[in-house]
JSON list of C-alpha atoms in Angstrom, two decimals:
[
{"chain": "X", "resi": 20, "resn": "MET", "atom": "CA", "xyz": [-11.83, -3.38, -1.04]},
{"chain": "X", "resi": 21, "resn": "SER", "atom": "CA", "xyz": [-15.08, -3.89, -2.83]},
{"chain": "X", "resi": 22, "resn": "VAL", "atom": "CA", "xyz": [-14.96, -7.62, -3.57]},
{"chain": "X", "resi": 23, "resn": "SER", "atom": "CA", "xyz": [-14.33, -10.86, -1.78]},
{"chain": "X", "resi": 24, "resn": "VAL", "atom": "CA", "xyz": [-11.00, -12.18, -2.98]},
{"chain": "X", "resi": 25, "resn": "THR", "atom": "CA", "xyz": [-12.55, -15.63, -3.40]},
{"chain": "X", "resi": 26, "resn": "THR", "atom": "CA", "xyz": [-14.87, -14.62, -6.22]},
{"chain": "X", "resi": 27, "resn": "PHE", "atom": "CA", "xyz": [-12.43, -14.06, -9.06]},
{"chain": "X", "resi": 28, "resn": "GLU", "atom": "CA", "xyz": [-11.67, -16.45, -11.90]},
{"chain": "X", "resi": 29, "resn": "LEU", "atom": "CA", "xyz": [-9.05, -15.61, -14.53]},
{"chain": "X", "resi": 30, "resn": "GLU", "atom": "CA", "xyz": [-7.24, -17.38, -17.36]},
{"chain": "X", "resi": 31, "resn": "ASN", "atom": "CA", "xyz": [-3.82, -18.65, -16.32]},
{"chain": "X", "resi": 32, "resn": "ALA", "atom": "CA", "xyz": [-0.87, -18.51, -18.72]},
{"chain": "X", "resi": 33, "resn": "GLY", "atom": "CA", "xyz": [1.61, -19.71, -16.08]},
{"chain": "X", "resi": 34, "resn": "ALA", "atom": "CA", "xyz": [2.04, -22.78, -13.91]},
{"chain": "X", "resi": 35, "resn": "GLY", "atom": "CA", "xyz": [-1.06, -24.55, -12.64]},
{"chain": "X", "resi": 36, "resn": "MET", "atom": "CA", "xyz": [-4.64, -24.93, -13.75]},
{"chain": "X", "resi": 37, "resn": "SER", "atom": "CA", "xyz": [-6.58, -22.61, -16.01]},
{"chain": "X", "resi": 38, "resn": "PRO", "atom": "CA", "xyz": [-8.79, -20.89, -15.24]},
{"chain": "X", "resi": 39, "resn": "PHE", "atom": "CA", "xyz": [-7.37, -20.00, -11.84]},
{"chain": "X", "resi": 40, "resn": "ARG", "atom": "CA", "xyz": [-9.81, -19.60, -8.95]},
{"chain": "X", "resi": 41, "resn": "LEU", "atom": "CA", "xyz": [-8.56, -18.47, -5.56]},
{"chain": "X", "resi": 42, "resn": "LYS", "atom": "CA", "xyz": [-11.26, -20.55, -3.88]},
{"chain": "X", "resi": 43, "resn": "ASP", "atom": "CA", "xyz": [-9.57, -23.68, -5.27]},
{"chain": "X", "resi": 44, "resn": "THR", "atom": "CA", "xyz": [-6.56, -23.02, -3.01]},
{"chain": "X", "resi": 45, "resn": "LEU", "atom": "CA", "xyz": [-8.73, -23.37, 0.10]},
{"chain": "X", "resi": 46, "resn": "SER", "atom": "CA", "xyz": [-8.76, -27.16, -0.13]},
{"chain": "X", "resi": 47, "resn": "ASN", "atom": "CA", "xyz": [-4.98, -27.43, -0.57]},
{"chain": "X", "resi": 48, "resn": "PRO", "atom": "CA", "xyz": [-3.25, -28.27, 2.74]},
{"chain": "X", "resi": 49, "resn": "ASP", "atom": "CA", "xyz": [0.10, -27.17, 1.26]},
{"chain": "X", "resi": 50, "resn": "ILE", "atom": "CA", "xyz": [-1.01, -23.55, 0.80]},
{"chain": "X", "resi": 51, "resn": "ASP", "atom": "CA", "xyz": [-1.44, -21.20, 3.76]},
{"chain": "X", "resi": 52, "resn": "ALA", "atom": "CA", "xyz": [-0.95, -17.91, 1.93]},
{"chain": "X", "resi": 53, "resn": "VAL", "atom": "CA", "xyz": [-1.50, -16.54, -1.55]},
{"chain": "X", "resi": 54, "resn": "VAL", "atom": "CA", "xyz": [0.72, -13.62, -2.52]},
{"chain": "X", "resi": 55, "resn": "LEU", "atom": "CA", "xyz": [-1.14, -11.62, -5.18]},
{"chain": "X", "resi": 56, "resn": "LEU", "atom": "CA", "xyz": [0.99, -9.32, -7.32]},
{"chain": "X", "resi": 57, "resn": "LEU", "atom": "CA", "xyz": [-1.11, -6.91, -9.38]},
{"chain": "X", "resi": 58, "resn": "GLN", "atom": "CA", "xyz": [1.08, -5.69, -12.22]},
{"chain": "X", "resi": 59, "resn": "ARG", "atom": "CA", "xyz": [0.86, -2.45, -14.18]},
{"chain": "X", "resi": 60, "resn": "ASP", "atom": "CA", "xyz": [1.34, -3.33, -17.83]},
{"chain": "X", "resi": 61, "resn": "TYR", "atom": "CA", "xyz": [2.89, -5.87, -20.22]},
{"chain": "X", "resi": 62, "resn": "HIS", "atom": "CA", "xyz": [5.70, -3.44, -21.08]},
{"chain": "X", "resi": 63, "resn": "CYS", "atom": "CA", "xyz": [6.52, -2.41, -17.50]},
{"chain": "X", "resi": 64, "resn": "ARG", "atom": "CA", "xyz": [10.18, -3.22, -16.79]},
{"chain": "X", "resi": 65, "resn": "LYS", "atom": "CA", "xyz": [9.69, -3.14, -13.01]},
{"chain": "X", "resi": 66, "resn": "CYS", "atom": "CA", "xyz": [6.83, -5.65, -13.34]},
{"chain": "X", "resi": 67, "resn": "ARG", "atom": "CA", "xyz": [8.95, -7.96, -15.47]},
{"chain": "X", "resi": 68, "resn": "GLN", "atom": "CA", "xyz": [11.82, -7.70, -13.00]},
{"chain": "X", "resi": 69, "resn": "GLN", "atom": "CA", "xyz": [9.54, -8.42, -10.05]},
{"chain": "X", "resi": 70, "resn": "VAL", "atom": "CA", "xyz": [8.23, -11.69, -11.49]},
{"chain": "X", "resi": 71, "resn": "GLN", "atom": "CA", "xyz": [11.77, -12.78, -12.37]},
{"chain": "X", "resi": 72, "resn": "ASP", "atom": "CA", "xyz": [13.01, -11.94, -8.87]},
{"chain": "X", "resi": 73, "resn": "VAL", "atom": "CA", "xyz": [10.14, -13.90, -7.30]},
{"chain": "X", "resi": 74, "resn": "ALA", "atom": "CA", "xyz": [10.80, -16.84, -9.64]},
{"chain": "X", "resi": 75, "resn": "ALA", "atom": "CA", "xyz": [14.48, -16.89, -8.61]},
{"chain": "X", "resi": 76, "resn": "ARG", "atom": "CA", "xyz": [13.46, -17.30, -4.96]},
{"chain": "X", "resi": 77, "resn": "TYR", "atom": "CA", "xyz": [10.25, -19.25, -5.46]},
{"chain": "X", "resi": 78, "resn": "ASP", "atom": "CA", "xyz": [11.51, -22.21, -3.43]},
{"chain": "X", "resi": 79, "resn": "GLU", "atom": "CA", "xyz": [11.50, -19.90, -0.39]},
{"chain": "X", "resi": 80, "resn": "PHE", "atom": "CA", "xyz": [7.82, -19.08, -0.96]},
{"chain": "X", "resi": 81, "resn": "GLU", "atom": "CA", "xyz": [7.04, -22.78, -1.27]},
{"chain": "X", "resi": 82, "resn": "GLY", "atom": "CA", "xyz": [8.93, -23.35, 1.98]},
{"chain": "X", "resi": 83, "resn": "GLU", "atom": "CA", "xyz": [6.50, -20.94, 3.66]},
{"chain": "X", "resi": 84, "resn": "ASN", "atom": "CA", "xyz": [3.46, -22.71, 2.09]},
{"chain": "X", "resi": 85, "resn": "ALA", "atom": "CA", "xyz": [2.86, -19.62, -0.05]},
{"chain": "X", "resi": 86, "resn": "LEU", "atom": "CA", "xyz": [1.57, -19.57, -3.61]},
{"chain": "X", "resi": 87, "resn": "VAL", "atom": "CA", "xyz": [2.53, -16.49, -5.61]},
{"chain": "X", "resi": 88, "resn": "VAL", "atom": "CA", "xyz": [0.01, -15.37, -8.23]},
{"chain": "X", "resi": 89, "resn": "SER", "atom": "CA", "xyz": [0.88, -12.54, -10.61]},
{"chain": "X", "resi": 90, "resn": "VAL", "atom": "CA", "xyz": [-1.95, -10.72, -12.39]},
{"chain": "X", "resi": 91, "resn": "LEU", "atom": "CA", "xyz": [-1.25, -8.92, -15.66]},
{"chain": "X", "resi": 92, "resn": "PRO", "atom": "CA", "xyz": [-3.94, -6.47, -16.87]},
{"chain": "X", "resi": 93, "resn": "GLU", "atom": "CA", "xyz": [-3.58, -7.75, -20.43]},
{"chain": "X", "resi": 94, "resn": "PRO", "atom": "CA", "xyz": [-5.01, -10.42, -22.77]},
{"chain": "X", "resi": 95, "resn": "VAL", "atom": "CA", "xyz": [-3.91, -14.01, -22.20]},
{"chain": "X", "resi": 96, "resn": "ASP", "atom": "CA", "xyz": [-1.70, -13.97, -25.33]},
{"chain": "X", "resi": 97, "resn": "GLN", "atom": "CA", "xyz": [0.46, -11.27, -23.79]},
{"chain": "X", "resi": 98, "resn": "ALA", "atom": "CA", "xyz": [0.60, -13.15, -20.50]},
{"chain": "X", "resi": 99, "resn": "ARG", "atom": "CA", "xyz": [1.75, -16.21, -22.47]},
{"chain": "X", "resi": 100, "resn": "GLY", "atom": "CA", "xyz": [4.54, -14.05, -23.89]},
{"chain": "X", "resi": 101, "resn": "TRP", "atom": "CA", "xyz": [5.81, -13.37, -20.37]},
{"chain": "X", "resi": 102, "resn": "GLN", "atom": "CA", "xyz": [5.52, -17.05, -19.51]},
{"chain": "X", "resi": 103, "resn": "GLU", "atom": "CA", "xyz": [7.50, -18.06, -22.62]},
{"chain": "X", "resi": 104, "resn": "SER", "atom": "CA", "xyz": [10.18, -15.49, -21.79]},
{"chain": "X", "resi": 105, "resn": "TYR", "atom": "CA", "xyz": [10.52, -16.15, -18.06]},
{"chain": "X", "resi": 106, "resn": "ASP", "atom": "CA", "xyz": [9.22, -19.71, -17.44]},
{"chain": "X", "resi": 107, "resn": "LEU", "atom": "CA", "xyz": [7.54, -18.65, -14.21]},
{"chain": "X", "resi": 108, "resn": "PRO", "atom": "CA", "xyz": [6.92, -21.44, -11.66]},
{"chain": "X", "resi": 109, "resn": "PHE", "atom": "CA", "xyz": [3.69, -19.82, -10.41]},
{"chain": "X", "resi": 110, "resn": "PRO", "atom": "CA", "xyz": [0.34, -18.76, -11.92]},
{"chain": "X", "resi": 111, "resn": "LEU", "atom": "CA", "xyz": [0.39, -15.76, -14.26]},
{"chain": "X", "resi": 112, "resn": "LEU", "atom": "CA", "xyz": [-3.16, -14.56, -14.75]},
{"chain": "X", "resi": 113, "resn": "ALA", "atom": "CA", "xyz": [-4.54, -12.46, -17.59]},
{"chain": "X", "resi": 114, "resn": "ASP", "atom": "CA", "xyz": [-7.08, -9.81, -16.66]},
{"chain": "X", "resi": 115, "resn": "PRO", "atom": "CA", "xyz": [-7.76, -7.87, -19.88]},
{"chain": "X", "resi": 116, "resn": "ALA", "atom": "CA", "xyz": [-10.85, -6.21, -18.39]},
{"chain": "X", "resi": 117, "resn": "LYS", "atom": "CA", "xyz": [-8.75, -5.10, -15.39]},
{"chain": "X", "resi": 118, "resn": "GLN", "atom": "CA", "xyz": [-11.63, -6.16, -13.19]},
{"chain": "X", "resi": 119, "resn": "LEU", "atom": "CA", "xyz": [-9.59, -7.70, -10.36]},
{"chain": "X", "resi": 120, "resn": "GLY", "atom": "CA", "xyz": [-7.35, -4.65, -10.08]},
{"chain": "X", "resi": 121, "resn": "ASP", "atom": "CA", "xyz": [-10.40, -2.40, -10.06]},
{"chain": "X", "resi": 122, "resn": "ASP", "atom": "CA", "xyz": [-12.19, -4.58, -7.49]},
{"chain": "X", "resi": 123, "resn": "LEU", "atom": "CA", "xyz": [-9.13, -4.60, -5.23]},
{"chain": "X", "resi": 124, "resn": "ASP", "atom": "CA", "xyz": [-8.69, -0.83, -5.58]},
{"chain": "X", "resi": 125, "resn": "GLN", "atom": "CA", "xyz": [-5.38, -1.08, -7.42]},
{"chain": "X", "resi": 126, "resn": "PRO", "atom": "CA", "xyz": [-3.99, 2.45, -7.30]},
{"chain": "X", "resi": 127, "resn": "SER", "atom": "CA", "xyz": [-3.65, 4.70, -10.32]},
{"chain": "X", "resi": 128, "resn": "ARG", "atom": "CA", "xyz": [-2.38, 8.22, -10.79]},
{"chain": "X", "resi": 129, "resn": "PHE", "atom": "CA", "xyz": [-3.01, 11.10, -13.17]},
{"chain": "X", "resi": 130, "resn": "GLY", "atom": "CA", "xyz": [-6.80, 10.89, -12.96]},
{"chain": "X", "resi": 131, "resn": "VAL", "atom": "CA", "xyz": [-8.72, 10.14, -16.15]},
{"chain": "X", "resi": 132, "resn": "LEU", "atom": "CA", "xyz": [-5.58, 9.96, -18.30]},
{"chain": "X", "resi": 133, "resn": "GLY", "atom": "CA", "xyz": [-4.00, 7.45, -15.93]},
{"chain": "X", "resi": 134, "resn": "ASN", "atom": "CA", "xyz": [-7.14, 5.33, -15.95]},
{"chain": "X", "resi": 135, "resn": "LEU", "atom": "CA", "xyz": [-7.08, 5.24, -19.76]},
{"chain": "X", "resi": 136, "resn": "HIS", "atom": "CA", "xyz": [-3.44, 4.18, -20.10]},
{"chain": "X", "resi": 137, "resn": "ASP", "atom": "CA", "xyz": [-2.10, 1.55, -17.70]},
{"chain": "X", "resi": 138, "resn": "MET", "atom": "CA", "xyz": [1.55, 2.29, -18.45]},
{"chain": "X", "resi": 139, "resn": "ILE", "atom": "CA", "xyz": [1.02, 5.87, -17.30]},
{"chain": "X", "resi": 140, "resn": "GLY", "atom": "CA", "xyz": [-1.48, 5.51, -14.49]},
{"chain": "X", "resi": 141, "resn": "ARG", "atom": "CA", "xyz": [-1.81, 2.00, -13.05]},
{"chain": "X", "resi": 142, "resn": "MET", "atom": "CA", "xyz": [0.46, 1.41, -10.06]},
{"chain": "X", "resi": 143, "resn": "PRO", "atom": "CA", "xyz": [1.58, -1.93, -8.61]},
{"chain": "X", "resi": 144, "resn": "GLU", "atom": "CA", "xyz": [-0.19, -3.56, -5.70]},
{"chain": "X", "resi": 145, "resn": "ALA", "atom": "CA", "xyz": [0.72, -6.59, -3.60]},
{"chain": "X", "resi": 146, "resn": "LEU", "atom": "CA", "xyz": [-1.55, -8.49, -1.22]},
{"chain": "X", "resi": 147, "resn": "VAL", "atom": "CA", "xyz": [-1.09, -11.49, 1.03]},
{"chain": "X", "resi": 148, "resn": "VAL", "atom": "CA", "xyz": [-4.21, -13.57, 1.53]},
{"chain": "X", "resi": 149, "resn": "ASP", "atom": "CA", "xyz": [-4.63, -16.06, 4.37]},
{"chain": "X", "resi": 150, "resn": "VAL", "atom": "CA", "xyz": [-6.29, -19.11, 2.77]},
{"chain": "X", "resi": 151, "resn": "ARG", "atom": "CA", "xyz": [-6.13, -21.46, 5.77]},
{"chain": "X", "resi": 152, "resn": "GLU", "atom": "CA", "xyz": [-9.85, -21.03, 6.48]},
{"chain": "X", "resi": 153, "resn": "ASP", "atom": "CA", "xyz": [-12.95, -21.24, 4.28]},
{"chain": "X", "resi": 154, "resn": "ASP", "atom": "CA", "xyz": [-13.22, -17.44, 4.27]},
{"chain": "X", "resi": 155, "resn": "PRO", "atom": "CA", "xyz": [-9.87, -16.04, 3.04]},
{"chain": "X", "resi": 156, "resn": "THR", "atom": "CA", "xyz": [-8.63, -12.86, 4.68]},
{"chain": "X", "resi": 157, "resn": "VAL", "atom": "CA", "xyz": [-6.33, -10.21, 3.26]},
{"chain": "X", "resi": 158, "resn": "THR", "atom": "CA", "xyz": [-3.59, -9.81, 5.88]},
{"chain": "X", "resi": 159, "resn": "TYR", "atom": "CA", "xyz": [-1.25, -7.45, 4.03]},
{"chain": "X", "resi": 160, "resn": "VAL", "atom": "CA", "xyz": [-1.63, -4.81, 1.31]},
{"chain": "X", "resi": 161, "resn": "HIS", "atom": "CA", "xyz": [1.03, -2.67, -0.33]},
{"chain": "X", "resi": 162, "resn": "LYS", "atom": "CA", "xyz": [-0.36, -0.06, -2.73]},
{"chain": "X", "resi": 163, "resn": "GLY", "atom": "CA", "xyz": [2.41, 1.38, -4.87]},
{"chain": "X", "resi": 164, "resn": "THR", "atom": "CA", "xyz": [2.62, 5.14, -5.38]},
{"chain": "X", "resi": 165, "resn": "SER", "atom": "CA", "xyz": [5.11, 4.88, -8.24]},
{"chain": "X", "resi": 166, "resn": "PRO", "atom": "CA", "xyz": [6.14, 2.13, -10.69]},
{"chain": "X", "resi": 167, "resn": "ALA", "atom": "CA", "xyz": [9.09, 1.17, -8.47]},
{"chain": "X", "resi": 168, "resn": "ASP", "atom": "CA", "xyz": [7.15, 1.26, -5.18]},
{"chain": "X", "resi": 169, "resn": "ARG", "atom": "CA", "xyz": [6.90, -2.46, -4.47]},
{"chain": "X", "resi": 170, "resn": "PRO", "atom": "CA", "xyz": [7.56, -4.57, -1.40]},
{"chain": "X", "resi": 171, "resn": "SER", "atom": "CA", "xyz": [10.85, -6.44, -1.38]},
{"chain": "X", "resi": 172, "resn": "ILE", "atom": "CA", "xyz": [10.92, -10.21, -1.78]},
{"chain": "X", "resi": 173, "resn": "ASP", "atom": "CA", "xyz": [12.05, -10.44, 1.85]},
{"chain": "X", "resi": 174, "resn": "GLU", "atom": "CA", "xyz": [9.05, -8.38, 2.98]},
{"chain": "X", "resi": 175, "resn": "LEU", "atom": "CA", "xyz": [6.63, -10.62, 1.06]},
{"chain": "X", "resi": 176, "resn": "LEU", "atom": "CA", "xyz": [8.28, -13.72, 2.50]},
{"chain": "X", "resi": 177, "resn": "ALA", "atom": "CA", "xyz": [8.05, -12.30, 6.03]},
{"chain": "X", "resi": 178, "resn": "GLU", "atom": "CA", "xyz": [4.32, -11.67, 5.57]},
{"chain": "X", "resi": 179, "resn": "ALA", "atom": "CA", "xyz": [3.79, -15.19, 4.25]},
{"chain": "X", "resi": 180, "resn": "ARG", "atom": "CA", "xyz": [5.89, -16.64, 7.08]},
{"chain": "X", "resi": 181, "resn": "GLN", "atom": "CA", "xyz": [3.46, -15.20, 9.62]},
{"chain": "X", "resi": 182, "resn": "LEU", "atom": "CA", "xyz": [0.79, -17.52, 8.20]},
{"chain": "X", "resi": 183, "resn": "SER", "atom": "CA", "xyz": [2.79, -20.74, 7.89]}
]
């Protein structure tokens, strides 16, 4: 990874403050872990299903002192569309420049073509970040190799549970 996870700031179309800054979670005693879900594309059905599945079990994440943050590599208006459709109880960040995904080495496939078109090339990524200390640490990374290659909700909860 080429960036400290504390340095990013992105517009939030979901629950919580906008802009969202990971460093702001450091002072919150109710948050031990941040589960970052880097999505592929606005149109990706697997991405849409993932955020809905997480939302359906969000009380379990809260029970583990975990904040889920989904990052959509799209303009904030498209992120707002997801929020209006799914009423997500967690932050939904817009990253139209795709900078966070690039900084966190979000996987892509099909070389140059895949890098030009997210729906073809960008793959999902999930990270769990320990925010209990002043210097957050990534404790878990899942880099998808296909659009469906994502950790289960139970796996994400188990990773968060290790930090609570």
